[in-house]
CSV table of C-alpha atoms in Angstrom, one decimal:
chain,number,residue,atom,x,y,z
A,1,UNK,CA,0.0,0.0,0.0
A,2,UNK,CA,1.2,3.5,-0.8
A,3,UNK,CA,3.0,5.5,1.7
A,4,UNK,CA,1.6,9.2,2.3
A,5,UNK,CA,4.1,11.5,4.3
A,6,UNK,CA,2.0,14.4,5.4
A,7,UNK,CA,5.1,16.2,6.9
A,8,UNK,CA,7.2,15.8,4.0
A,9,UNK,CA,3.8,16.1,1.7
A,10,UNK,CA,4.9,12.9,-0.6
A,11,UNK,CA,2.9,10.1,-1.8
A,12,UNK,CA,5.3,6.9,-2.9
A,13,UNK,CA,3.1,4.4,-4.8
A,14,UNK,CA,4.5,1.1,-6.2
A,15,UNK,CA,3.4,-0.2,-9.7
A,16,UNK,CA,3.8,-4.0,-10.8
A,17,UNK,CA,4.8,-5.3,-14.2
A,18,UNK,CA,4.0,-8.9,-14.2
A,19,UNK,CA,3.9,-11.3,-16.8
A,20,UNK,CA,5.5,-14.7,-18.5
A,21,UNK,CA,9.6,-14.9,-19.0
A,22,UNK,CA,11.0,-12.7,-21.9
A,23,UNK,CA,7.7,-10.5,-22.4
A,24,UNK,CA,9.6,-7.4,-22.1
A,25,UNK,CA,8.7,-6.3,-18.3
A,26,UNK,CA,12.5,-5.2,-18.0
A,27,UNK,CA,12.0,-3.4,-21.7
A,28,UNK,CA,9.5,-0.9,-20.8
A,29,UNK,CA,11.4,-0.3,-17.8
A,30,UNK,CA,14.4,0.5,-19.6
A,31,UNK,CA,12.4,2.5,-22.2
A,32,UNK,CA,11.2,4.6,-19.3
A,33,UNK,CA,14.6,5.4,-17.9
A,34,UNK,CA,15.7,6.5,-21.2
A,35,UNK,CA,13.2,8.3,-22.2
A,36,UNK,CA,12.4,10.1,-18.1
A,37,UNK,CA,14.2,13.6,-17.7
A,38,UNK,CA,17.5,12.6,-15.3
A,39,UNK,CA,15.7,15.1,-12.1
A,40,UNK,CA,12.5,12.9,-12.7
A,41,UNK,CA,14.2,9.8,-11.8
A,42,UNK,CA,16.7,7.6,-9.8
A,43,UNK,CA,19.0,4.7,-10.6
A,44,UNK,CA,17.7,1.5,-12.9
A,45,UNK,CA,18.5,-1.1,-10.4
A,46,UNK,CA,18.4,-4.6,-12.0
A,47,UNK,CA,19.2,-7.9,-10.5
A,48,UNK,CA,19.9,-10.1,-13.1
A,49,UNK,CA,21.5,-13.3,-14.2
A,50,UNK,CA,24.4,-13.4,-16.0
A,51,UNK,CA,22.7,-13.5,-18.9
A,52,UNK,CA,20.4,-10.9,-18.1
A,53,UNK,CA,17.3,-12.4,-17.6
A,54,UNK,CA,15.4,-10.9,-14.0
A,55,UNK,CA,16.3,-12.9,-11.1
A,56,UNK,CA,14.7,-11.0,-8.2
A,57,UNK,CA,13.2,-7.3,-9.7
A,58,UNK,CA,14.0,-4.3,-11.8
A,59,UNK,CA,13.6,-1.3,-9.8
A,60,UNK,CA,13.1,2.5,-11.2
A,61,UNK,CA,11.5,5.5,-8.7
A,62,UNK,CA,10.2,7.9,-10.8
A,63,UNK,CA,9.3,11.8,-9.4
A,64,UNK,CA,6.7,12.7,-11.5
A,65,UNK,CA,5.9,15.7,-9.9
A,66,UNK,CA,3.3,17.4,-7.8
A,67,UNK,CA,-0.2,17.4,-7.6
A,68,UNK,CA,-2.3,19.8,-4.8
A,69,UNK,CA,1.4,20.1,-3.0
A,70,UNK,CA,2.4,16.5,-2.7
A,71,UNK,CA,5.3,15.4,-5.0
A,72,UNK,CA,4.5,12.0,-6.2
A,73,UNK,CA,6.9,9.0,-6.4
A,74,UNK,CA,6.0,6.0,-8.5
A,75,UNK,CA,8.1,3.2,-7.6
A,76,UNK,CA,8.2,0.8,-10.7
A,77,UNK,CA,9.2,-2.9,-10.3
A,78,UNK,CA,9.2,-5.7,-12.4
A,79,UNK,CA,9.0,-9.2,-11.2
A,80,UNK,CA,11.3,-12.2,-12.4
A,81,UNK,CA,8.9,-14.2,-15.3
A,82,UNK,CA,10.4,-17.5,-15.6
A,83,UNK,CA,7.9,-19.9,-14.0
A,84,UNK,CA,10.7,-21.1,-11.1
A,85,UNK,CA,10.9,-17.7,-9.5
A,86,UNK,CA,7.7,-18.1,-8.2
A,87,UNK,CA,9.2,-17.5,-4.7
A,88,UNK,CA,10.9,-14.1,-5.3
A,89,UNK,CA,7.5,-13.1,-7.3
A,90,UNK,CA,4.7,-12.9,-4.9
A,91,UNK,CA,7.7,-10.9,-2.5
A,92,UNK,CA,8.1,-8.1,-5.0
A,93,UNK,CA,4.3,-8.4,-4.8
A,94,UNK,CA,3.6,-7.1,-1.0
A,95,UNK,CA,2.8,-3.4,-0.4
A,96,UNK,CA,1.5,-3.1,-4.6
A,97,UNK,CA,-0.8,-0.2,-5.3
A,98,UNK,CA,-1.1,-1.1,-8.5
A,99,UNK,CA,-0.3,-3.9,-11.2
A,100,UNK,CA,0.7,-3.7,-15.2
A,101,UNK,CA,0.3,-7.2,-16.9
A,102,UNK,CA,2.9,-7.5,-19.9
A,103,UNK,CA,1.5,-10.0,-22.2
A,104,UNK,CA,3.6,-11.3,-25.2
A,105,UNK,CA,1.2,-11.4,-28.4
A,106,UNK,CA,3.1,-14.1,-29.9
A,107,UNK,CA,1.2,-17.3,-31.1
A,108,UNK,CA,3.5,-19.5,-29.1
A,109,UNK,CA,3.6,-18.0,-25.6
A,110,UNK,CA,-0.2,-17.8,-25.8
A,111,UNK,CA,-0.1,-21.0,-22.9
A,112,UNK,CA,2.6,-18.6,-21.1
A,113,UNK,CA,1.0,-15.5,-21.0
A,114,UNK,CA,-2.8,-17.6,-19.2
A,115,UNK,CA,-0.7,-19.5,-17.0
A,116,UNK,CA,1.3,-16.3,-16.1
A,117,UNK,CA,-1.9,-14.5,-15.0
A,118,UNK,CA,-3.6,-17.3,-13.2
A,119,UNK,CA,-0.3,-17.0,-11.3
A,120,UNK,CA,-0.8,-13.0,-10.8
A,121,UNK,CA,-4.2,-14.0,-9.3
A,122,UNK,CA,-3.0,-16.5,-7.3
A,123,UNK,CA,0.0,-14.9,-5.5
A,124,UNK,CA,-2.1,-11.8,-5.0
A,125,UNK,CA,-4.9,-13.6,-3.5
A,126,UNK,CA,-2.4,-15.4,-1.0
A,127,UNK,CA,-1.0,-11.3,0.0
A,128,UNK,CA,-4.7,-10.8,0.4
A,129,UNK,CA,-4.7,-8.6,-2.4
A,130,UNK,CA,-7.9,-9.2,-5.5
A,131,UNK,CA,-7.1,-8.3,-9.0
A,132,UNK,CA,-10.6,-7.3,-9.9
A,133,UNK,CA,-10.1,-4.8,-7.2
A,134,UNK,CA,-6.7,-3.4,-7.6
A,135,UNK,CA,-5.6,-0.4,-10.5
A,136,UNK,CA,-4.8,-3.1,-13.2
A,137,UNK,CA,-4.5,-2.7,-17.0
A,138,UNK,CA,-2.6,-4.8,-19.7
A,139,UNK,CA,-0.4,-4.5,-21.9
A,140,UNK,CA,-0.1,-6.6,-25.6
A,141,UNK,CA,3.5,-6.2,-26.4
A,142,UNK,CA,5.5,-7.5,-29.4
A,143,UNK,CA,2.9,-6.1,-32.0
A,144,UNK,CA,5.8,-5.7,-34.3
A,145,UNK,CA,6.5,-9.1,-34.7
A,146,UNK,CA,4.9,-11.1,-37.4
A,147,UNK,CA,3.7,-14.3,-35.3
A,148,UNK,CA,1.8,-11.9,-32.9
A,149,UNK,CA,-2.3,-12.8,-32.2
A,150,UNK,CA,-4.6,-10.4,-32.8
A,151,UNK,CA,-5.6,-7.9,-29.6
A,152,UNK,CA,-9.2,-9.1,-29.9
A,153,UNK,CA,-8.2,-12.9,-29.4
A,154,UNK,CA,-5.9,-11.8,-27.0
A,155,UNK,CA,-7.7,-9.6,-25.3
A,156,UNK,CA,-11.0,-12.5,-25.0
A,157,UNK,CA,-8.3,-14.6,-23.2
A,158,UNK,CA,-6.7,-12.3,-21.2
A,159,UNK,CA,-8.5,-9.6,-20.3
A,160,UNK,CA,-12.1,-10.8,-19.3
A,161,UNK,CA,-12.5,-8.1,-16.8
A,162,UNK,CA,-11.7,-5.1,-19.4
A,163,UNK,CA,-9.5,-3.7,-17.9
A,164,UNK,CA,-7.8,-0.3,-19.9
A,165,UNK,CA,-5.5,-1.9,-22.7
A,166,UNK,CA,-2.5,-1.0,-24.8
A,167,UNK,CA,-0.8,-2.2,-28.0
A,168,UNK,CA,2.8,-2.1,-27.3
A,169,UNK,CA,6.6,-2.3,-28.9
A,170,UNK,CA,8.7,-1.7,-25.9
A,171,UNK,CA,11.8,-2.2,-27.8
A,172,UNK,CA,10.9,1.4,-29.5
A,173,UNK,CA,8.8,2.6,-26.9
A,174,UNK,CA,5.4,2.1,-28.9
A,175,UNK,CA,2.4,1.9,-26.1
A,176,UNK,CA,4.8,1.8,-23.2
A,177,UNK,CA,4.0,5.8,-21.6
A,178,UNK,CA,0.5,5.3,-22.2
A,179,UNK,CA,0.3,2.0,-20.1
A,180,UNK,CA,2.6,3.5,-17.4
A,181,UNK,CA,0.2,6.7,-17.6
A,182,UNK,CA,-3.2,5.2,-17.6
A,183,UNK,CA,-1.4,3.0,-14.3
A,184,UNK,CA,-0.3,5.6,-12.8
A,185,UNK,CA,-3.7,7.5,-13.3
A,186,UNK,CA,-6.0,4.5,-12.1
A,187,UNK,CA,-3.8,4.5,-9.0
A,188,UNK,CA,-4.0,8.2,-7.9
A,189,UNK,CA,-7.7,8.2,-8.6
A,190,UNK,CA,-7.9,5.4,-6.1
A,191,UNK,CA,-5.9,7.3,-3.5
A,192,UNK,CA,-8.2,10.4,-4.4
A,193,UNK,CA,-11.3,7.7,-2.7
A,194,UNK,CA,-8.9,8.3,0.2
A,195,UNK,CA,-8.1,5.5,3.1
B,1,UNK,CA,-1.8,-7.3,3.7
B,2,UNK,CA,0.0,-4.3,5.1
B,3,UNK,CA,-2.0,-1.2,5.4
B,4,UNK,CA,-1.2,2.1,4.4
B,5,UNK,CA,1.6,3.7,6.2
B,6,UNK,CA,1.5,7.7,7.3
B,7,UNK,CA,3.7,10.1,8.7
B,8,UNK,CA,2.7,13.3,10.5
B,9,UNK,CA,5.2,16.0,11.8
B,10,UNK,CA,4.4,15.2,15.5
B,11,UNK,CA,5.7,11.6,14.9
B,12,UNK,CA,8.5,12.1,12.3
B,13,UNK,CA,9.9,14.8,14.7
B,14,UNK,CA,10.0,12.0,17.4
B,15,UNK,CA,11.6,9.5,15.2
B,16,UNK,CA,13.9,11.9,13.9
B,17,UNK,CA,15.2,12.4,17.7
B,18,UNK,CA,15.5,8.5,18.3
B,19,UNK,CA,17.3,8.4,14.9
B,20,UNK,CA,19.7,11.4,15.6
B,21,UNK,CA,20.4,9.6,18.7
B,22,UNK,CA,20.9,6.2,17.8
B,23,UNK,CA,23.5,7.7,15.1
B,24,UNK,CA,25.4,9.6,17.9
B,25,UNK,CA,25.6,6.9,20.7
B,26,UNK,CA,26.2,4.1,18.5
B,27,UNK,CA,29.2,5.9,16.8
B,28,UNK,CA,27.9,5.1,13.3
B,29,UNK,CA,27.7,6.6,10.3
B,30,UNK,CA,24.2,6.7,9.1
B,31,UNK,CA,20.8,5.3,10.2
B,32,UNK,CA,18.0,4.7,7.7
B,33,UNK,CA,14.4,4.3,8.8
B,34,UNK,CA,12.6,2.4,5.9
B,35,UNK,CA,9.0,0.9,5.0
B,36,UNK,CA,9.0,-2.5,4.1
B,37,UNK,CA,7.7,-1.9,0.6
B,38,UNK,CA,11.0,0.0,0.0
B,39,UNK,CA,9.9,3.8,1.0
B,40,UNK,CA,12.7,5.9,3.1
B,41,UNK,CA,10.6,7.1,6.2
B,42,UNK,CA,13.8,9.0,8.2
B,43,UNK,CA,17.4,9.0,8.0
B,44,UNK,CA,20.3,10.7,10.3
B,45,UNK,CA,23.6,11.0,10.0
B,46,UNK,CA,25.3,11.0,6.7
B,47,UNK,CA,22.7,9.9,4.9
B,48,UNK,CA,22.8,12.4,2.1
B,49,UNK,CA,26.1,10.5,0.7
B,50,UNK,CA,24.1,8.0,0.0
B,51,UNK,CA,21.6,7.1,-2.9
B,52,UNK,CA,19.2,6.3,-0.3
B,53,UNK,CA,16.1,5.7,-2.9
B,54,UNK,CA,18.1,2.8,-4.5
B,55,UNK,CA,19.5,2.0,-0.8
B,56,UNK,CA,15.7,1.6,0.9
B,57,UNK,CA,14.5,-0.6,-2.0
B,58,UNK,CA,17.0,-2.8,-1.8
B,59,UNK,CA,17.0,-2.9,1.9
B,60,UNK,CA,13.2,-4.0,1.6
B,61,UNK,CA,14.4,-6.6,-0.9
B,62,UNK,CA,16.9,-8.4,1.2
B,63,UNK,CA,14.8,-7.9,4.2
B,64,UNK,CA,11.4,-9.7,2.1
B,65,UNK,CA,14.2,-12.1,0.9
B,66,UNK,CA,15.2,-13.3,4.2
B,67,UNK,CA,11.5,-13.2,5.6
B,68,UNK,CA,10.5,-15.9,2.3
B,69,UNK,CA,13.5,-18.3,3.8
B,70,UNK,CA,11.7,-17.7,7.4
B,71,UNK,CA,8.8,-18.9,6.3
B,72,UNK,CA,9.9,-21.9,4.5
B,73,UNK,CA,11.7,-23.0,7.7
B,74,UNK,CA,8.7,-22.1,9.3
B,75,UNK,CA,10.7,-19.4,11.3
B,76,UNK,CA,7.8,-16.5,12.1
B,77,UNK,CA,10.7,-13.6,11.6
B,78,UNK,CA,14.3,-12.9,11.6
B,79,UNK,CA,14.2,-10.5,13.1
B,80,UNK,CA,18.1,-9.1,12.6
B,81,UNK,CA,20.6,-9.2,9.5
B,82,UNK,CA,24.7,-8.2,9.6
B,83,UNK,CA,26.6,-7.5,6.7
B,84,UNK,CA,30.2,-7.4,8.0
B,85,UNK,CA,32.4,-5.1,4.9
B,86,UNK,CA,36.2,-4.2,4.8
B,87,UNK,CA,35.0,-0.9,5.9
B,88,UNK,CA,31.5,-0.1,5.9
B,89,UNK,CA,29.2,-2.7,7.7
B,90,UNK,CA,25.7,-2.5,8.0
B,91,UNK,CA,23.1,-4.1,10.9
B,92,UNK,CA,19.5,-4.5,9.5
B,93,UNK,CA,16.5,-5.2,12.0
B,94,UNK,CA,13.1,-4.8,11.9
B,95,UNK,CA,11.1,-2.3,14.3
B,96,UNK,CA,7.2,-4.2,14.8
B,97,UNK,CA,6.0,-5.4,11.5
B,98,UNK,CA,6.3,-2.8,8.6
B,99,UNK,CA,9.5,-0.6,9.1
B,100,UNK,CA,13.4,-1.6,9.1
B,101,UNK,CA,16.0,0.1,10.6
B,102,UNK,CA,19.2,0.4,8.7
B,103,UNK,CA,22.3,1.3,10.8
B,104,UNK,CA,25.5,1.6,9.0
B,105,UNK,CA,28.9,1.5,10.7
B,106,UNK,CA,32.4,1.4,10.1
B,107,UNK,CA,35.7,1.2,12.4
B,108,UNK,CA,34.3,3.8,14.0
B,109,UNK,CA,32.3,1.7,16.4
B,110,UNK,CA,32.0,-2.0,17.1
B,111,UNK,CA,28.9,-4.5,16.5
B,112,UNK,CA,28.2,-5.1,19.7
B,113,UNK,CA,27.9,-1.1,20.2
B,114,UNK,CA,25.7,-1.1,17.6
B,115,UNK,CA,23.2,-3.6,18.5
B,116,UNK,CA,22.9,-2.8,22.1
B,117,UNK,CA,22.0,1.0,21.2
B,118,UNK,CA,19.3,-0.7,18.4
B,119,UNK,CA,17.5,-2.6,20.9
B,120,UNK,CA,17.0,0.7,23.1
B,121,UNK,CA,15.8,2.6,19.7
B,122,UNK,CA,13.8,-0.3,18.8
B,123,UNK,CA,11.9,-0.1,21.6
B,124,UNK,CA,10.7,3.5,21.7
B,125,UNK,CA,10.1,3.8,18.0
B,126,UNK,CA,7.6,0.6,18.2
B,127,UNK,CA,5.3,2.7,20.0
B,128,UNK,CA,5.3,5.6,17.4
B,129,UNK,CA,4.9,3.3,14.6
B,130,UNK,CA,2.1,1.8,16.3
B,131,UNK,CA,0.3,4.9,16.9
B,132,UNK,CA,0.8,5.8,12.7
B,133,UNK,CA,-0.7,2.3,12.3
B,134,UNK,CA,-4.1,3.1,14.4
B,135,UNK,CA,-4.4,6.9,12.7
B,136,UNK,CA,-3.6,5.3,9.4
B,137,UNK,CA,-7.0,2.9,10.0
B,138,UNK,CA,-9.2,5.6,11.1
B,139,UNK,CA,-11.3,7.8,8.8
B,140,UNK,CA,-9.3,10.6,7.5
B,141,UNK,CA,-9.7,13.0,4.5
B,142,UNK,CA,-7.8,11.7,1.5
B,143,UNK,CA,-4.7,13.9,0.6
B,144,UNK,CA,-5.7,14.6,-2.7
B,145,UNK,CA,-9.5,15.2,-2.4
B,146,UNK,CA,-9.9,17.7,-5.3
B,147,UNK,CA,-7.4,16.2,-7.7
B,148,UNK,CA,-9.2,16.3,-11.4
B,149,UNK,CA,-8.2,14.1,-14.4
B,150,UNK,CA,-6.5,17.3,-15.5
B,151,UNK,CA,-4.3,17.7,-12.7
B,152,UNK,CA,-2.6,14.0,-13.5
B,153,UNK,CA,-2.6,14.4,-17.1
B,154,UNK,CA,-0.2,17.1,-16.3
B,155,UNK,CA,2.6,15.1,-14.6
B,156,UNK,CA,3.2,13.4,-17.4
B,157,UNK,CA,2.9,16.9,-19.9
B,158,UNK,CA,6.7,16.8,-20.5
C-alpha cells in the first residue's frame, strides 16, 4: 500500500509489471529510464542473471511531480517471469498499489501468458490482495513481430474483466507511456477515494 | 496485507530524535528508517552520501528475501541481518511489522555497540509506529481530495 508522508507532503506508490519470461517487463522499464528527464528519476536497479534475464526485480523510482502540494513518487518494479521464480515473485508483490500485466502477443507464448496471470491471481490472493479490485491494465507487447495474435483474441483470453489496454513495442517505446500513464492514473484516482 | 503507512510532523519529529540519537551513541555513520515496501521514512547522519532511494528498495528486498527463507523453515521472523564489509558494515533489524532500521557503521564503532544501542531505539520507535498504524486505519480525509483528471494528465505533460 502506498506511503503518504503528510510532513514531507509525498505520496510513494509502487506499480507492478507482471507477466510470463522474456515478455519485455525489464524493456518498458528500460524504455522509461531512457526516455524520463534525469531530475525525474533515480537509478535503474536490476538484479539479473548473467545472462540478463530478472532474477529477483528491476527497480526505477520515478518523481513525477506534484499534484495539490504533494510530489509524487511512483516506484516501478518488475518481477522475475520465468515460472521457477515463483518465490521471489509474490515478495516483489507485497505493499503493490497497482499492477501492469505484460502480455507477449506471440502465437507460441499464448499458454505462457494464461498461466502467467492465473499466477498474478493466485499470489495476489495469498497477499490478500484481489485483482478485480486493484488499478490493473494490460499490456499486448510484441505487436511488431509477425507471429503476434490479434488484440481481440488476445484480449478474450486475457483480459475478461476489461480492464484499460495497450498495443505495445517496448523495444521502441510504442504503447509503453500510455500504459505507465493510464497505471499511474487509475492509482492516484484510487488514493483520491482516500483511506 | 500491510496497510497504508502515514507520517505526520508530531511523529516524524519523534523519530527523527530517536534516529539522531541512535547515530550519535552508537558511533555510526548513518541510520535509515525504511517501510518494508522499500519507501525511506527518516534518516540521520550521513545519509545524504548515499543514494538512499536505491538504498531503501534494496533494503526491503533483502529484508522480504530473508523473511521468504523464514517462512519456509517455518521461522515466524528474523528479526536481525549483519553484513560485515572491509569498511562499511551494516546491521539491519526490523522495528514491529512494517519498518526496518538500517544502521551503517564502520571502524568507527563495534557490532556489539551497535546492537545494544538498536535494541533501546527499537523499543521507543515501536510505539510511534504503532500509533501511525491506528491513525492510518481511522477515517481521515484523502490527501488529494480535489485532484481532477486534468491535474494528473499534467505530470506526465513533458
Amino acid at each position: 500500500m502506498s506511503f503518504i508522508n503528510y510532513s514531507s507532503r509525498e505520496i510513494n506508490c509502487k506499480l507492478v509489471y507482471y507477466g510470463p519470461g522474456l515478455c519485455g517487463k525489464t524493456t518498458n522499464l528500460q524504455y522509461i529510464y531512457n526516455k524520463t528527464r534525469p531530475e525525474a528519476k533515480g537509478k535503474m536497479i536490476s538484479l539479473a542473471t548473467e545472462t540478463e534475464r530478472t532474477l529477483f526485480f528491476d527497480f526505477l523510482p520515478l518523481s513525477l511531480g506534484e499534484i495539490r502540494g504533494f510530489k509524487t513518487r511512483f516506484h516501478l518494479y518488475t518481477v522475475p517471469g520465468q515460472v521457477f521464480y515463483d518465490a521471489s515473485r509474490k515478495l516483489i508483490l507485497k505493499g503493490v498499489d497497482g499492477v501492469c500485466f505484460v502480455a507477449d502477443s506471440q502465437e507460441e507464448r499464448y499458454d505462457a501468458n494464461i498461466e502467467s496471470l492465473e499466477n498474478l491471481r493466485l499470489n495476489l490472493n495469498e497477499q490478500g490482495y484481489d485483482l478485480d479490485k486493484l488499478p490493473y491494465v494490460v499490456q499486448y507487447n510484441k505487436r511488431d513481430l509477425p507471429n503476434a495474435m490479434s488484440v481481440a483474441e488476445l484480449s478474450k483470453s486475457l483480459n475478461g474483466t476489461q480492464v484499460p489496454e495497450f498495443e505495445g513495442v517496448a523495444t521502441t517505446g510504442v504503447g509503453v507511456f500510455d500504459t505507465l500513464k493510464m497505471l499511474a492514473k487509475l492509482v492516484l484516482a484510487e488514493l483520491r477515494k482516500g483511506t | 496485507m500491510n496497510p497504508q503507512l502515514v507520517m505526520f510532523e508530531e511523529e516524524l519529529k519523534q523519530i527523527q530524535k530517536i534516529a539522531d540519537r541512535l547515530q550519535q551513541d552508537s558511533r555510526a555513520r548513518s541510520i535509515l528508517l525504511i517501510d518494508k515496501n522499500g519507501a525511506l521514512v527518516a534518516a540521520a547522519g550521513a545519509a545524504h552520501e548515499l543514494d538512499t532511494t536505491s538504498l531503501s528498495s534494496l533494503v526491503a528486498g533483502n529484508v522480504a528475501a530473508t523473511g521468504g527463507i523464514a517462512k519456509l523453515l517455518q521461522e515466524d521472523e528474523f528479526t536481525g541481518q549483519f553484513h560485515e564489509g572491509k569498511g562499511m558494515s551494516i546491521n539491519l533489524s526490523l522495528v514491529g511489522r512494517r519498518i526496518i532500521l538500517v544502521v551503517l557503521f564502520d571502524k568507527n564503532t563495534t557490532p556489539g555497540l551497535v546492537r545494544l544501542r538498536v535494541k533501546r531505539a527499537q523499543d521507543e520507535l515501536v510505539p510511534i509506529f504503532e500509533e501511525l498504524a491506528k491513525k492510518a486505519l481511522s477515517p481521515q480525509s484523502s490527501p488529494l481530495p480535489d485532484i481532477t483528471d486534468q491535474d494528473i494528465d499534467n505530470l506526465f505533460n513533458d
